[in-house]
């Protein structure tokens, strides 16, 4: 078997290097049910080429995975998605997208380890999935914000109605987003960082 020598393997691209001004790095997880847009969000906002672990969907998922609203989806994340974004010259966020299919949820605990906060992406066509997702974060003590990802065929509800339906505490931010758009995804992350800052200032962030 032939192996390439190290001098023939391309190194990281210039834009993949961590900014030299970076002083702090924060781990953020992006969670949600199957097909809610986690991979899309990481890809749209990451300043480096995102690492994905998508595999072609197989017969193994039939009768097991709930793909309602995502019937045309042909690939799914089986381990994680990874990206990076510099919020300021000093602050860098490492983004970890979790697998959405329930049979891969056992991987979540490892991805939650060391996370300062989380984004819960929801699809209004399948709100019921969100309760398990938020419950897992609450069990782990991971603060989170809720982002309502817009789908063309998804029903629209006022934000406060969704807050009530999801039984969210008044202090937990909930916002609308389009995970395909970098600016929208960045706004979600900024909302999370402001929320984490407010928790830290109040002494609620441990």
PDB file of N, CA and C in Angstrom, residues 54-96:
ATOM      1  N   UNK A  54     -21.832  13.484   7.101  1.00  0.00           N
ATOM      2  CA  UNK A  54     -23.088  13.036   6.501  1.00  0.00           C
ATOM      3  C   UNK A  54     -22.885  11.719   5.758  1.00  0.00           C
ATOM      4  N   UNK A  55     -23.872  10.858   5.872  1.00  0.00           N
ATOM      5  CA  UNK A  55     -23.882   9.592   5.152  1.00  0.00           C
ATOM      6  C   UNK A  55     -25.213   9.455   4.423  1.00  0.00           C
ATOM      7  N   UNK A  56     -25.189   8.699   3.343  1.00  0.00           N
ATOM      8  CA  UNK A  56     -26.421   8.456   2.598  1.00  0.00           C
ATOM      9  C   UNK A  56     -27.415   7.696   3.465  1.00  0.00           C
ATOM     10  N   UNK A  57     -28.652   8.165   3.463  1.00  0.00           N
ATOM     11  CA  UNK A  57     -29.690   7.491   4.229  1.00  0.00           C
ATOM     12  C   UNK A  57     -29.986   6.130   3.620  1.00  0.00           C
ATOM     13  N   UNK A  58     -30.219   5.160   4.493  1.00  0.00           N
ATOM     14  CA  UNK A  58     -30.389   3.782   4.039  1.00  0.00           C
ATOM     15  C   UNK A  58     -31.720   3.208   4.509  1.00  0.00           C
ATOM     16  N   UNK A  59     -31.933   1.972   4.134  1.00  0.00           N
ATOM     17  CA  UNK A  59     -33.138   1.257   4.551  1.00  0.00           C
ATOM     18  C   UNK A  59     -33.209   1.105   6.062  1.00  0.00           C
ATOM     19  N   UNK A  60     -32.066   1.224   6.753  1.00  0.00           N
ATOM     20  CA  UNK A  60     -32.047   1.028   8.203  1.00  0.00           C
ATOM     21  C   UNK A  60     -32.908   2.043   8.930  1.00  0.00           C
ATOM     22  N   UNK A  61     -33.117   3.185   8.292  1.00  0.00           N
ATOM     23  CA  UNK A  61     -33.888   4.220   8.949  1.00  0.00           C
ATOM     24  C   UNK A  61     -35.382   4.095   8.771  1.00  0.00           C
ATOM     25  N   UNK A  62     -35.831   3.214   7.889  1.00  0.00           N
ATOM     26  CA  UNK A  62     -37.261   3.079   7.621  1.00  0.00           C
ATOM     27  C   UNK A  62     -37.972   2.539   8.856  1.00  0.00           C
ATOM     28  N   UNK A  63     -39.010   3.238   9.271  1.00  0.00           N
ATOM     29  CA  UNK A  63     -39.752   2.832  10.452  1.00  0.00           C
ATOM     30  C   UNK A  63     -39.104   3.241  11.751  1.00  0.00           C
ATOM     31  N   UNK A  64     -37.898   3.816  11.677  1.00  0.00           N
ATOM     32  CA  UNK A  64     -37.176   4.244  12.876  1.00  0.00           C
ATOM     33  C   UNK A  64     -37.068   5.753  12.930  1.00  0.00           C
ATOM     34  N   UNK A  65     -36.647   6.365  11.820  1.00  0.00           N
ATOM     35  CA  UNK A  65     -36.435   7.805  11.769  1.00  0.00           C
ATOM     36  C   UNK A  65     -37.703   8.525  11.328  1.00  0.00           C
ATOM     37  N   UNK A  66     -37.988   9.634  12.016  1.00  0.00           N
ATOM     38  CA  UNK A  66     -39.130  10.462  11.650  1.00  0.00           C
ATOM     39  C   UNK A  66     -38.650  11.516  10.669  1.00  0.00           C
ATOM     40  N   UNK A  67     -38.946  11.323   9.396  1.00  0.00           N
ATOM     41  CA  UNK A  67     -38.481  12.271   8.385  1.00  0.00           C
ATOM     42  C   UNK A  67     -39.620  13.117   7.840  1.00  0.00           C
ATOM     43  N   UNK A  68     -40.687  13.267   8.614  1.00  0.00           N
ATOM     44  CA  UNK A  68     -41.810  14.086   8.157  1.00  0.00           C
ATOM     45  C   UNK A  68     -41.327  15.500   7.859  1.00  0.00           C
ATOM     46  N   UNK A  69     -41.668  15.993   6.679  1.00  0.00           N
ATOM     47  CA  UNK A  69     -41.239  17.322   6.264  1.00  0.00           C
ATOM     48  C   UNK A  69     -39.890  17.323   5.587  1.00  0.00           C
ATOM     49  N   UNK A  70     -39.177  16.188   5.658  1.00  0.00           N
ATOM     50  CA  UNK A  70     -37.843  16.085   5.054  1.00  0.00           C
ATOM     51  C   UNK A  70     -37.749  14.836   4.190  1.00  0.00           C
ATOM     52  N   UNK A  71     -38.848  14.495   3.546  1.00  0.00           N
ATOM     53  CA  UNK A  71     -38.890  13.256   2.774  1.00  0.00           C
ATOM     54  C   UNK A  71     -37.871  13.229   1.640  1.00  0.00           C
ATOM     55  N   UNK A  72     -37.490  14.399   1.121  1.00  0.00           N
ATOM     56  CA  UNK A  72     -36.543  14.448   0.009  1.00  0.00           C
ATOM     57  C   UNK A  72     -35.089  14.422   0.468  1.00  0.00           C
ATOM     58  N   UNK A  73     -34.864  14.438   1.763  1.00  0.00           N
ATOM     59  CA  UNK A  73     -33.500  14.438   2.296  1.00  0.00           C
ATOM     60  C   UNK A  73     -32.851  13.085   2.037  1.00  0.00           C
ATOM     61  N   UNK A  74     -31.642  13.093   1.475  1.00  0.00           N
ATOM     62  CA  UNK A  74     -30.976  11.847   1.093  1.00  0.00           C
ATOM     63  C   UNK A  74     -29.744  11.541   1.926  1.00  0.00           C
ATOM     64  N   UNK A  75     -29.297  12.507   2.764  1.00  0.00           N
ATOM     65  CA  UNK A  75     -28.124  12.290   3.604  1.00  0.00           C
ATOM     66  C   UNK A  75     -28.428  12.796   5.003  1.00  0.00           C
ATOM     67  N   UNK A  76     -27.733  12.235   5.974  1.00  0.00           N
ATOM     68  CA  UNK A  76     -27.971  12.625   7.359  1.00  0.00           C
ATOM     69  C   UNK A  76     -26.662  12.624   8.130  1.00  0.00           C
ATOM     70  N   UNK A  77     -26.558  13.498   9.134  1.00  0.00           N
ATOM     71  CA  UNK A  77     -25.374  13.562   9.980  1.00  0.00           C
ATOM     72  C   UNK A  77     -25.373  12.372  10.934  1.00  0.00           C
ATOM     73  N   UNK A  78     -24.258  11.649  10.981  1.00  0.00           N
ATOM     74  CA  UNK A  78     -24.186  10.466  11.835  1.00  0.00           C
ATOM     75  C   UNK A  78     -23.262  10.657  13.031  1.00  0.00           C
ATOM     76  N   UNK A  79     -22.486  11.707  13.085  1.00  0.00           N
ATOM     77  CA  UNK A  79     -21.627  11.960  14.239  1.00  0.00           C
ATOM     78  C   UNK A  79     -21.717  13.424  14.647  1.00  0.00           C
ATOM     79  N   UNK A  80     -21.270  14.321  13.776  1.00  0.00           N
ATOM     80  CA  UNK A  80     -21.352  15.736  14.097  1.00  0.00           C
ATOM     81  C   UNK A  80     -21.002  16.556  12.869  1.00  0.00           C
ATOM     82  N   UNK A  81     -21.334  17.840  12.951  1.00  0.00           N
ATOM     83  CA  UNK A  81     -20.828  18.843  12.017  1.00  0.00           C
ATOM     84  C   UNK A  81     -19.944  19.770  12.831  1.00  0.00           C
ATOM     85  N   UNK A  82     -18.927  20.328  12.204  1.00  0.00           N
ATOM     86  CA  UNK A  82     -18.024  21.221  12.933  1.00  0.00           C
ATOM     87  C   UNK A  82     -17.706  22.437  12.086  1.00  0.00           C
ATOM     88  N   UNK A  83     -17.749  23.605  12.721  1.00  0.00           N
ATOM     89  CA  UNK A  83     -17.390  24.848  12.050  1.00  0.00           C
ATOM     90  C   UNK A  83     -16.821  25.841  13.046  1.00  0.00           C
ATOM     91  N   UNK A  84     -16.444  26.993  12.554  1.00  0.00           N
ATOM     92  CA  UNK A  84     -15.847  28.020  13.417  1.00  0.00           C
ATOM     93  C   UNK A  84     -16.234  29.390  12.915  1.00  0.00           C
ATOM     94  N   UNK A  85     -16.491  30.298  13.854  1.00  0.00           N
ATOM     95  CA  UNK A  85     -16.771  31.680  13.494  1.00  0.00           C
ATOM     96  C   UNK A  85     -16.146  32.604  14.524  1.00  0.00           C
ATOM     97  N   UNK A  86     -15.519  33.669  14.040  1.00  0.00           N
ATOM     98  CA  UNK A  86     -14.962  34.692  14.925  1.00  0.00           C
ATOM     99  C   UNK A  86     -16.030  35.753  15.156  1.00  0.00           C
ATOM    100  N   UNK A  87     -16.496  35.860  16.394  1.00  0.00           N
ATOM    101  CA  UNK A  87     -17.495  36.861  16.736  1.00  0.00           C
ATOM    102  C   UNK A  87     -16.859  38.239  16.831  1.00  0.00           C
ATOM    103  N   UNK A  88     -15.668  38.286  17.434  1.00  0.00           N
ATOM    104  CA  UNK A  88     -14.841  39.493  17.466  1.00  0.00           C
ATOM    105  C   UNK A  88     -13.412  39.060  17.164  1.00  0.00           C
ATOM    106  N   UNK A  89     -12.486  40.013  17.150  1.00  0.00           N
ATOM    107  CA  UNK A  89     -11.085  39.664  16.926  1.00  0.00           C
ATOM    108  C   UNK A  89     -10.551  38.767  18.039  1.00  0.00           C
ATOM    109  N   UNK A  90     -11.167  38.877  19.220  1.00  0.00           N
ATOM    110  CA  UNK A  90     -10.679  38.125  20.375  1.00  0.00           C
ATOM    111  C   UNK A  90     -11.472  36.854  20.669  1.00  0.00           C
ATOM    112  N   UNK A  91     -12.740  36.793  20.225  1.00  0.00           N
ATOM    113  CA  UNK A  91     -13.622  35.687  20.610  1.00  0.00           C
ATOM    114  C   UNK A  91     -13.978  34.805  19.420  1.00  0.00           C
ATOM    115  N   UNK A  92     -13.700  33.522  19.565  1.00  0.00           N
ATOM    116  CA  UNK A  92     -13.978  32.534  18.521  1.00  0.00           C
ATOM    117  C   UNK A  92     -14.964  31.504  19.057  1.00  0.00           C
ATOM    118  N   UNK A  93     -15.955  31.168  18.242  1.00  0.00           N
ATOM    119  CA  UNK A  93     -16.898  30.112  18.598  1.00  0.00           C
ATOM    120  C   UNK A  93     -16.602  28.865  17.784  1.00  0.00           C
ATOM    121  N   UNK A  94     -16.496  27.737  18.463  1.00  0.00           N
ATOM    122  CA  UNK A  94     -16.418  26.444  17.797  1.00  0.00           C
ATOM    123  C   UNK A  94     -17.822  25.851  17.792  1.00  0.00           C
ATOM    124  N   UNK A  95     -18.322  25.533  16.618  1.00  0.00           N
ATOM    125  CA  UNK A  95     -19.698  25.089  16.452  1.00  0.00           C
ATOM    126  C   UNK A  95     -19.750  23.581  16.222  1.00  0.00           C
ATOM    127  N   UNK A  96     -20.553  22.902  17.017  1.00  0.00           N
ATOM    128  CA  UNK A  96     -20.728  21.457  16.895  1.00  0.00           C
ATOM    129  C   UNK A  96     -22.201  21.166  16.634  1.00  0.00           C
TER     130      UNK A  96
END
